[in-house]
mmCIF file of C-alpha atoms in Angstrom:
data_model
loop_
_atom_site.group_PDB
_atom_site.id
_atom_site.type_symbol
_atom_site.label_atom_id
_atom_site.label_comp_id
_atom_site.label_asym_id
_atom_site.label_seq_id
_atom_site.Cartn_x
_atom_site.Cartn_y
_atom_site.Cartn_z
ATOM 1 C CA UNK A 2 14.161 -13.152 -8.530
ATOM 2 C CA UNK A 3 14.911 -9.360 -8.707
ATOM 3 C CA UNK A 4 13.492 -6.801 -11.223
ATOM 4 C CA UNK A 5 15.136 -6.253 -14.410
ATOM 5 C CA UNK A 6 18.654 -4.692 -14.253
ATOM 6 C CA UNK A 7 17.238 -1.817 -16.385
ATOM 7 C CA UNK A 8 15.544 -0.634 -13.478
ATOM 8 C CA UNK A 9 18.488 1.603 -12.276
ATOM 9 C CA UNK A 10 17.307 4.449 -10.070
ATOM 10 C CA UNK A 11 13.831 3.125 -10.244
ATOM 11 C CA UNK A 12 11.431 3.862 -7.357
ATOM 12 C CA UNK A 13 9.736 0.889 -6.003
ATOM 13 C CA UNK A 14 6.643 0.814 -4.306
ATOM 14 C CA UNK A 15 6.898 -2.739 -3.700
ATOM 15 C CA UNK A 16 8.936 -5.569 -2.481
ATOM 16 C CA UNK A 17 10.652 -8.413 -4.577
ATOM 17 C CA UNK A 18 8.174 -10.042 -7.129
ATOM 18 C CA UNK A 19 8.486 -13.932 -7.166
ATOM 19 C CA UNK A 20 8.497 -15.668 -10.412
ATOM 20 C CA UNK A 21 5.392 -17.837 -10.663
ATOM 21 C CA UNK A 22 5.458 -20.151 -13.633
ATOM 22 C CA UNK A 23 2.568 -20.371 -16.076
ATOM 23 C CA UNK A 24 0.117 -23.252 -15.508
ATOM 24 C CA UNK A 25 -2.749 -24.595 -17.319
ATOM 25 C CA UNK A 26 -5.004 -23.067 -14.775
ATOM 26 C CA UNK A 27 -3.978 -19.530 -16.191
ATOM 27 C CA UNK A 28 -5.460 -19.926 -19.413
ATOM 28 C CA UNK A 29 -8.980 -20.126 -17.976
ATOM 29 C CA UNK A 30 -8.272 -16.853 -16.293
ATOM 30 C CA UNK A 31 -8.865 -15.280 -19.862
ATOM 31 C CA UNK A 32 -12.640 -15.974 -19.270
ATOM 32 C CA UNK A 33 -12.817 -14.212 -16.077
ATOM 33 C CA UNK A 34 -14.255 -10.967 -15.892
ATOM 34 C CA UNK A 35 -13.037 -8.220 -13.468
ATOM 35 C CA UNK A 36 -14.189 -4.797 -13.138
ATOM 36 C CA UNK A 37 -11.091 -2.099 -13.717
ATOM 37 C CA UNK A 38 -11.341 0.647 -11.081
ATOM 38 C CA UNK A 39 -8.826 3.534 -10.959
ATOM 39 C CA UNK A 40 -10.112 5.379 -7.999
ATOM 40 C CA UNK A 41 -7.850 6.826 -5.512
ATOM 41 C CA UNK A 42 -8.166 5.351 -2.050
ATOM 42 C CA UNK A 43 -7.224 5.984 1.473
ATOM 43 C CA UNK A 44 -5.878 3.166 3.450
ATOM 44 C CA UNK A 45 -6.081 2.772 7.246
ATOM 45 C CA UNK A 46 -4.703 -0.207 9.090
ATOM 46 C CA UNK A 47 -5.083 -0.795 12.993
ATOM 47 C CA UNK A 48 -1.752 -2.395 14.048
ATOM 48 C CA UNK A 49 -1.499 -5.484 16.132
ATOM 49 C CA UNK A 50 -0.213 -3.385 19.067
ATOM 50 C CA UNK A 51 1.723 -0.167 19.908
ATOM 51 C CA UNK A 52 4.921 0.065 18.057
ATOM 52 C CA UNK A 53 8.090 2.167 18.654
ATOM 53 C CA UNK A 54 8.719 4.408 15.598
ATOM 54 C CA UNK A 55 12.258 5.493 16.065
ATOM 55 C CA UNK A 56 15.455 4.530 18.356
ATOM 56 C CA UNK A 57 14.801 6.405 21.629
ATOM 57 C CA UNK A 58 16.577 6.407 24.931
ATOM 58 C CA UNK A 59 14.076 5.493 27.771
ATOM 59 C CA UNK A 60 16.831 5.625 30.463
ATOM 60 C CA UNK A 61 20.452 5.342 31.254
ATOM 61 C CA UNK A 62 21.876 2.801 28.761
ATOM 62 C CA UNK A 63 18.354 1.619 27.813
ATOM 63 C CA UNK A 64 17.404 2.162 24.155
ATOM 64 C CA UNK A 65 14.217 1.168 22.507
ATOM 65 C CA UNK A 66 14.504 0.272 18.793
ATOM 66 C CA UNK A 67 12.389 1.298 15.952
ATOM 67 C CA UNK A 68 9.840 -1.620 15.521
ATOM 68 C CA UNK A 69 9.720 -2.666 19.141
ATOM 69 C CA UNK A 70 6.280 -3.791 20.282
ATOM 70 C CA UNK A 71 5.105 -2.598 23.549
ATOM 71 C CA UNK A 72 3.629 -5.581 25.710
ATOM 72 C CA UNK A 73 2.926 -4.265 29.213
ATOM 73 C CA UNK A 74 3.336 -1.356 31.614
ATOM 74 C CA UNK A 75 4.023 -3.325 34.923
ATOM 75 C CA UNK A 76 1.328 -5.935 34.844
ATOM 76 C CA UNK A 77 -1.080 -4.337 32.536
ATOM 77 C CA UNK A 78 -1.183 -5.342 28.921
ATOM 78 C CA UNK A 79 -1.081 -3.014 26.445
ATOM 79 C CA UNK A 80 -2.834 -3.275 22.929
ATOM 80 C CA UNK A 81 -3.560 0.258 21.723
ATOM 81 C CA UNK A 82 -2.126 3.677 22.198
ATOM 82 C CA UNK A 83 -5.310 4.686 24.151
ATOM 83 C CA UNK A 84 -4.767 1.880 26.570
ATOM 84 C CA UNK A 85 -1.012 3.029 26.899
ATOM 85 C CA UNK A 86 -1.985 6.614 27.664
ATOM 86 C CA UNK A 87 -4.760 5.666 30.045
ATOM 87 C CA UNK A 88 -2.461 3.216 32.122
ATOM 88 C CA UNK A 89 0.431 5.784 32.086
ATOM 89 C CA UNK A 90 -1.938 8.458 33.607
ATOM 90 C CA UNK A 91 -2.587 6.302 36.488
ATOM 91 C CA UNK A 92 1.111 5.464 36.979
ATOM 92 C CA UNK A 93 2.666 8.734 36.190
ATOM 93 C CA UNK A 94 3.731 9.486 39.588
ATOM 94 C CA UNK A 95 5.477 6.113 40.230
ATOM 95 C CA UNK A 96 9.374 6.229 40.732
ATOM 96 C CA UNK A 97 9.708 2.974 38.778
ATOM 97 C CA UNK A 98 7.525 1.368 35.977
ATOM 98 C CA UNK A 99 8.430 -1.964 34.352
ATOM 99 C CA UNK A 100 8.082 -1.517 30.639
ATOM 100 C CA UNK A 101 7.867 -4.776 28.557
ATOM 101 C CA UNK A 102 8.854 -4.761 24.920
ATOM 102 C CA UNK A 103 9.067 -7.512 22.344
ATOM 103 C CA UNK A 104 12.027 -7.151 19.887
ATOM 104 C CA UNK A 105 12.347 -9.735 17.204
ATOM 105 C CA UNK A 106 10.422 -12.143 19.329
ATOM 106 C CA UNK A 107 12.319 -11.592 22.589
ATOM 107 C CA UNK A 108 10.879 -10.106 25.463
ATOM 108 C CA UNK A 109 12.793 -7.228 27.252
ATOM 109 C CA UNK A 110 11.815 -5.735 30.563
ATOM 110 C CA UNK A 111 13.046 -2.195 31.187
ATOM 111 C CA UNK A 112 12.816 -0.111 34.430
ATOM 112 C CA UNK A 113 11.757 3.392 33.818
ATOM 113 C CA UNK A 114 9.480 6.144 35.263
ATOM 114 C CA UNK A 115 6.587 7.942 34.341
ATOM 115 C CA UNK A 116 8.193 11.012 33.055
ATOM 116 C CA UNK A 117 10.467 8.925 30.654
ATOM 117 C CA UNK A 118 7.265 7.204 29.251
ATOM 118 C CA UNK A 119 5.427 10.465 28.730
ATOM 119 C CA UNK A 120 8.317 11.592 26.683
ATOM 120 C CA UNK A 121 8.136 8.333 24.674
ATOM 121 C CA UNK A 122 4.516 9.340 23.358
ATOM 122 C CA UNK A 123 5.726 11.019 20.107
ATOM 123 C CA UNK A 124 7.340 7.918 19.008
ATOM 124 C CA UNK A 125 4.495 5.543 19.534
ATOM 125 C CA UNK A 126 1.884 4.282 16.970
ATOM 126 C CA UNK A 127 -0.939 1.916 16.580
ATOM 127 C CA UNK A 128 -2.255 2.862 13.158
ATOM 128 C CA UNK A 129 -0.794 3.352 9.721
ATOM 129 C CA UNK A 130 -2.190 5.085 6.755
ATOM 130 C CA UNK A 131 -1.613 5.754 3.298
ATOM 131 C CA UNK A 132 -2.842 6.181 -0.264
ATOM 132 C CA UNK A 133 -3.025 4.429 -3.393
ATOM 133 C CA UNK A 134 -5.301 3.330 -6.495
ATOM 134 C CA UNK A 135 -7.858 0.535 -6.365
ATOM 135 C CA UNK A 136 -7.138 -1.915 -9.309
ATOM 136 C CA UNK A 137 -10.169 -4.081 -9.515
ATOM 137 C CA UNK A 138 -13.199 -5.743 -8.133
ATOM 138 C CA UNK A 139 -14.279 -9.290 -8.713
ATOM 139 C CA UNK A 140 -18.054 -8.972 -9.000
ATOM 140 C CA UNK A 141 -18.261 -12.828 -8.556
ATOM 141 C CA UNK A 142 -16.426 -13.196 -5.449
ATOM 142 C CA UNK A 143 -17.248 -9.761 -3.834
ATOM 143 C CA UNK A 144 -13.521 -9.180 -3.551
ATOM 144 C CA UNK A 145 -11.157 -6.462 -4.703
ATOM 145 C CA UNK A 146 -7.319 -5.899 -5.297
ATOM 146 C CA UNK A 147 -5.318 -2.689 -5.183
ATOM 147 C CA UNK A 148 -1.752 -1.212 -5.284
ATOM 148 C CA UNK A 149 -0.130 -4.075 -6.912
ATOM 149 C CA UNK A 150 2.524 -4.097 -4.139
ATOM 150 C CA UNK A 151 2.971 -4.468 -0.512
ATOM 151 C CA UNK A 152 2.361 -1.766 1.996
ATOM 152 C CA UNK A 153 5.528 -0.877 3.839
ATOM 153 C CA UNK A 154 5.266 1.281 6.915
ATOM 154 C CA UNK A 155 7.379 4.459 6.335
ATOM 155 C CA UNK A 156 8.521 4.447 9.959
ATOM 156 C CA UNK A 157 8.603 0.925 10.844
ATOM 157 C CA UNK A 158 10.582 -0.018 7.551
ATOM 158 C CA UNK A 159 8.558 -3.183 7.156
ATOM 159 C CA UNK A 160 5.304 -4.598 6.198
ATOM 160 C CA UNK A 161 3.015 -3.725 9.262
ATOM 161 C CA UNK A 162 1.443 -6.379 11.458
ATOM 162 C CA UNK A 163 -2.136 -5.425 11.526
ATOM 163 C CA UNK A 164 -5.406 -6.379 13.328
ATOM 164 C CA UNK A 165 -7.959 -4.823 10.988
ATOM 165 C CA UNK A 166 -7.804 -2.381 7.865
ATOM 166 C CA UNK A 167 -10.042 -0.655 5.306
ATOM 167 C CA UNK A 168 -9.909 1.208 2.106
ATOM 168 C CA UNK A 169 -11.758 4.301 1.624
ATOM 169 C CA UNK A 170 -12.793 6.631 -1.361
ATOM 170 C CA UNK A 171 -10.587 9.446 -1.394
ATOM 171 C CA UNK A 172 -10.597 12.835 -3.199
ATOM 172 C CA UNK A 173 -7.592 14.404 -4.918
ATOM 173 C CA UNK A 174 -7.150 17.957 -3.968
ATOM 174 C CA UNK A 175 -3.691 18.845 -5.473
ATOM 175 C CA UNK A 176 -0.872 17.265 -7.194
ATOM 176 C CA UNK A 177 2.862 17.635 -6.481
ATOM 177 C CA UNK A 178 4.219 16.879 -9.943
ATOM 178 C CA UNK A 179 7.044 14.465 -10.652
ATOM 179 C CA UNK A 180 10.335 15.819 -12.094
ATOM 180 C CA UNK A 181 13.488 13.914 -13.027
ATOM 181 C CA UNK A 182 15.021 12.884 -9.703
ATOM 182 C CA UNK A 183 12.167 13.878 -7.538
ATOM 183 C CA UNK A 184 8.880 11.739 -7.568
ATOM 184 C CA UNK A 185 5.641 13.556 -7.182
ATOM 185 C CA UNK A 186 2.618 12.573 -5.265
ATOM 186 C CA UNK A 187 -1.153 13.024 -4.846
ATOM 187 C CA UNK A 188 -2.540 15.016 -2.086
ATOM 188 C CA UNK A 189 -5.798 13.666 -0.989
ATOM 189 C CA UNK A 190 -8.605 13.370 1.682
ATOM 190 C CA UNK A 191 -10.847 10.457 2.594
ATOM 191 C CA UNK A 192 -14.493 11.365 1.311
ATOM 192 C CA UNK A 193 -16.406 9.645 4.034
ATOM 193 C CA UNK A 194 -14.356 8.558 6.995
ATOM 194 C CA UNK A 195 -17.008 6.170 8.249
ATOM 195 C CA UNK A 196 -18.096 4.743 4.864
ATOM 196 C CA UNK A 197 -15.431 2.080 3.703
ATOM 197 C CA UNK A 198 -15.075 0.655 0.224
ATOM 198 C CA UNK A 199 -13.793 -2.628 1.641
ATOM 199 C CA UNK A 200 -11.782 -4.415 4.406
ATOM 200 C CA UNK A 201 -8.115 -5.367 4.180
ATOM 201 C CA UNK A 202 -7.474 -8.959 4.721
ATOM 202 C CA UNK A 203 -4.156 -9.510 3.032
ATOM 203 C CA UNK A 204 -1.172 -7.313 2.784
ATOM 204 C CA UNK A 205 1.054 -9.260 0.261
ATOM 205 C CA UNK A 206 3.737 -8.794 -2.332
ATOM 206 C CA UNK A 207 1.141 -8.374 -5.031
ATOM 207 C CA UNK A 208 -1.055 -5.827 -3.259
ATOM 208 C CA UNK A 209 -3.722 -5.691 -0.782
ATOM 209 C CA UNK A 210 -6.883 -7.615 -0.948
ATOM 210 C CA UNK A 211 -10.090 -8.053 0.972
ATOM 211 C CA UNK A 212 -13.849 -8.112 0.832
ATOM 212 C CA UNK A 213 -15.689 -5.332 -1.278
ATOM 213 C CA UNK A 214 -18.605 -3.386 0.300
ATOM 214 C CA UNK A 215 -21.391 -3.952 -2.054
ATOM 215 C CA UNK A 216 -22.980 -0.784 -1.209
ATOM 216 C CA UNK A 217 -20.378 1.137 -3.338
ATOM 217 C CA UNK A 218 -22.202 0.098 -6.737
ATOM 218 C CA UNK A 219 -22.205 3.677 -7.776
ATOM 219 C CA UNK A 220 -18.462 3.597 -8.581
ATOM 220 C CA UNK A 221 -18.436 0.361 -10.560
ATOM 221 C CA UNK A 222 -17.503 0.167 -14.358
ATOM 222 C CA UNK A 223 -18.212 -2.457 -16.739
ATOM 223 C CA UNK A 224 -16.204 -5.888 -16.249
ATOM 224 C CA UNK A 225 -13.598 -6.530 -18.783
ATOM 225 C CA UNK A 226 -11.893 -9.885 -19.698
ATOM 226 C CA UNK A 227 -8.331 -10.401 -18.488
ATOM 227 C CA UNK A 228 -5.528 -10.519 -20.915
ATOM 228 C CA UNK A 229 -3.166 -13.322 -20.763
ATOM 229 C CA UNK A 230 0.573 -11.985 -20.328
ATOM 230 C CA UNK A 231 1.535 -13.993 -23.591
ATOM 231 C CA UNK A 232 -1.053 -11.853 -25.574
ATOM 232 C CA UNK A 233 0.148 -8.398 -24.312
ATOM 233 C CA UNK A 234 2.114 -6.665 -27.052
ATOM 234 C CA UNK A 235 4.140 -3.546 -27.402
ATOM 235 C CA UNK A 236 2.263 -0.469 -28.530
ATOM 236 C CA UNK A 237 -0.806 1.773 -27.446
ATOM 237 C CA UNK A 238 -2.766 1.115 -24.188
ATOM 238 C CA UNK A 239 -4.391 3.175 -21.483
ATOM 239 C CA UNK A 240 -4.560 3.310 -17.851
ATOM 240 C CA UNK A 241 -7.411 4.434 -15.472
ATOM 241 C CA UNK A 242 -6.578 6.666 -12.757
ATOM 242 C CA UNK A 243 -7.615 9.830 -10.646
ATOM 243 C CA UNK A 244 -5.750 13.038 -10.929
ATOM 244 C CA UNK A 245 -8.500 15.460 -9.685
ATOM 245 C CA UNK A 246 -11.449 15.020 -7.271
ATOM 246 C CA UNK A 247 -12.910 11.488 -7.415
ATOM 247 C CA UNK A 248 -13.424 11.197 -11.178
ATOM 248 C CA UNK A 249 -11.536 8.134 -12.822
ATOM 249 C CA UNK A 250 -10.257 9.123 -16.448
ATOM 250 C CA UNK A 251 -8.733 7.221 -19.205
ATOM 251 C CA UNK A 252 -5.374 8.364 -20.264
ATOM 252 C CA UNK A 253 -3.088 7.043 -23.220
ATOM 253 C CA UNK A 254 0.314 5.109 -22.466
ATOM 254 C CA UNK A 255 2.589 2.935 -24.586
ATOM 255 C CA UNK A 256 3.712 -0.461 -23.553
ATOM 256 C CA UNK A 257 7.298 -0.448 -24.407
ATOM 257 C CA UNK A 258 8.507 -3.869 -23.379
ATOM 258 C CA UNK A 259 6.948 -7.025 -22.325
ATOM 259 C CA UNK A 260 8.947 -9.247 -20.189
ATOM 260 C CA UNK A 261 8.401 -12.473 -18.261
ATOM 261 C CA UNK A 262 7.222 -11.044 -14.905
ATOM 262 C CA UNK A 263 6.365 -7.383 -15.815
ATOM 263 C CA UNK A 264 5.997 -4.883 -18.588
ATOM 264 C CA UNK A 265 7.415 -1.479 -19.012
ATOM 265 C CA UNK A 266 5.271 1.540 -19.973
ATOM 266 C CA UNK A 267 5.685 5.065 -21.000
ATOM 267 C CA UNK A 268 2.946 7.890 -20.456
ATOM 268 C CA UNK A 269 1.998 9.677 -23.715
ATOM 269 C CA UNK A 270 -1.150 11.501 -22.908
ATOM 270 C CA UNK A 271 -0.462 15.224 -22.950
ATOM 271 C CA UNK A 272 -3.255 16.104 -20.425
ATOM 272 C CA UNK A 273 -1.886 13.592 -17.890
ATOM 273 C CA UNK A 274 1.746 14.635 -18.268
ATOM 274 C CA UNK A 275 0.638 18.403 -18.043
ATOM 275 C CA UNK A 276 -1.006 17.498 -14.546
ATOM 276 C CA UNK A 277 1.362 14.961 -13.076
ATOM 277 C CA UNK A 278 4.754 15.398 -14.815
ATOM 278 C CA UNK A 279 4.710 11.498 -15.057
ATOM 279 C CA UNK A 280 3.931 8.643 -12.801
ATOM 280 C CA UNK A 281 3.093 9.734 -9.177
ATOM 281 C CA UNK A 282 3.392 8.063 -5.740
ATOM 282 C CA UNK A 283 -0.171 7.098 -5.104
ATOM 283 C CA UNK A 284 -0.725 6.050 -8.700
ATOM 284 C CA UNK A 285 0.321 2.431 -8.166
ATOM 285 C CA UNK A 286 -2.561 0.123 -8.822
ATOM 286 C CA UNK A 287 -3.878 2.039 -11.840
ATOM 287 C CA UNK A 288 -5.354 -0.386 -14.197
ATOM 288 C CA UNK A 289 -3.859 -0.850 -17.765
ATOM 289 C CA UNK A 290 -6.011 -1.821 -20.470
ATOM 290 C CA UNK A 291 -5.202 -2.875 -24.054
ATOM 291 C CA UNK A 292 -7.417 -3.584 -27.005
ATOM 292 C CA UNK A 293 -10.469 -3.570 -24.538
ATOM 293 C CA UNK A 294 -9.050 -6.298 -22.227
ATOM 294 C CA UNK A 295 -7.538 -5.843 -18.694
ATOM 295 C CA UNK A 296 -3.885 -6.215 -18.657
ATOM 296 C CA UNK A 297 -2.430 -5.248 -15.375
ATOM 297 C CA UNK A 298 -1.668 -2.492 -12.876
ATOM 298 C CA UNK A 299 1.181 0.263 -12.631
ATOM 299 C CA UNK A 300 3.542 -0.409 -9.705
ATOM 300 C CA UNK A 301 6.875 1.391 -10.403
ATOM 301 C CA UNK A 302 8.327 4.427 -11.858
ATOM 302 C CA UNK A 303 11.668 5.696 -12.918
ATOM 303 C CA UNK A 304 13.315 8.287 -10.778
ATOM 304 C CA UNK A 305 15.306 9.843 -13.672
ATOM 305 C CA UNK A 306 12.529 9.680 -16.107
ATOM 306 C CA UNK A 307 9.179 9.720 -14.420
ATOM 307 C CA UNK A 308 7.180 9.246 -17.749
ATOM 308 C CA UNK A 309 8.455 5.797 -17.515
ATOM 309 C CA UNK A 310 7.682 2.942 -15.295
ATOM 310 C CA UNK A 311 6.541 -0.614 -15.100
ATOM 311 C CA UNK A 312 3.359 -2.737 -14.451
ATOM 312 C CA UNK A 313 2.402 -6.039 -13.090
ATOM 313 C CA UNK A 314 0.436 -8.649 -15.018
ATOM 314 C CA UNK A 315 -2.999 -8.898 -13.725
ATOM 315 C CA UNK A 316 -3.023 -12.649 -13.760
ATOM 316 C CA UNK A 317 0.056 -12.510 -11.285
ATOM 317 C CA UNK A 318 -1.591 -9.891 -9.167
ATOM 318 C CA UNK A 319 -4.447 -12.062 -8.640
ATOM 319 C CA UNK A 320 -2.433 -14.688 -7.011
ATOM 320 C CA UNK A 321 -2.186 -12.463 -4.105
ATOM 321 C CA UNK A 322 -5.851 -13.045 -3.097
ATOM 322 C CA UNK A 323 -4.939 -16.606 -2.116
#
């Protein structure tokens, strides 16, 4: 089912959200406690192979397509960009090299040469990276949830097939403000490249999920009770997010409409609006709190009015862990 028709010109950092009917098990979720976060995170995912990032000609009448997966150079299997470069350096002088690629499940074998493959290097990737906001930690399960939407690789235009991944605490250095018609974004850097917050095990429509690194107790807040969607009401609320450094701050918002699959919000905090101009790319996943309970996570913004957006109920988001 699609988002509400009112979401014209909405920037979506997600794919379609499926309607999940309420069951009797959901009522018990109110008794669960989750820790709301709001920290800015850097995301790194090692892809399941070496992918082509753009349509590119490899030889006469031979085109590689964005999303093609490199399988072999001659009879040598390729799994990483380093392996591709190492194998190519040994074969660079060969007049003919057989390149095997997987395209939508079909294997294609293309005859080319070392120079053509060398020119291919700028169009290859075996890793994807991004930014977002950490939503919650489940202290009982030792798991986390972030973003509230699926990661879509910007060059592959699809959810990346990945082998391993991790999230890292990141520091906000600058902000490009949102203006009507122009979504803003956070400019951040990872604080400790070797020190991860958690591993990524699932990249699904409700967010990214994985195991939490318990050594990061220093960034944990107090756990809150989950609010059932039926109890969410229009009116004052707050979000936890980071707009400078690594400090998580609370900002006032208004819940303007509660729907069956989502709720709509409007930023009202003068400090937040002065710093950001509205919802930013990288702010998705920011926890929403109402009446001291954990409601959900910010996932969308309006392009034409960036002060407004939408959020996913936390109960629904947690289904992504399964």
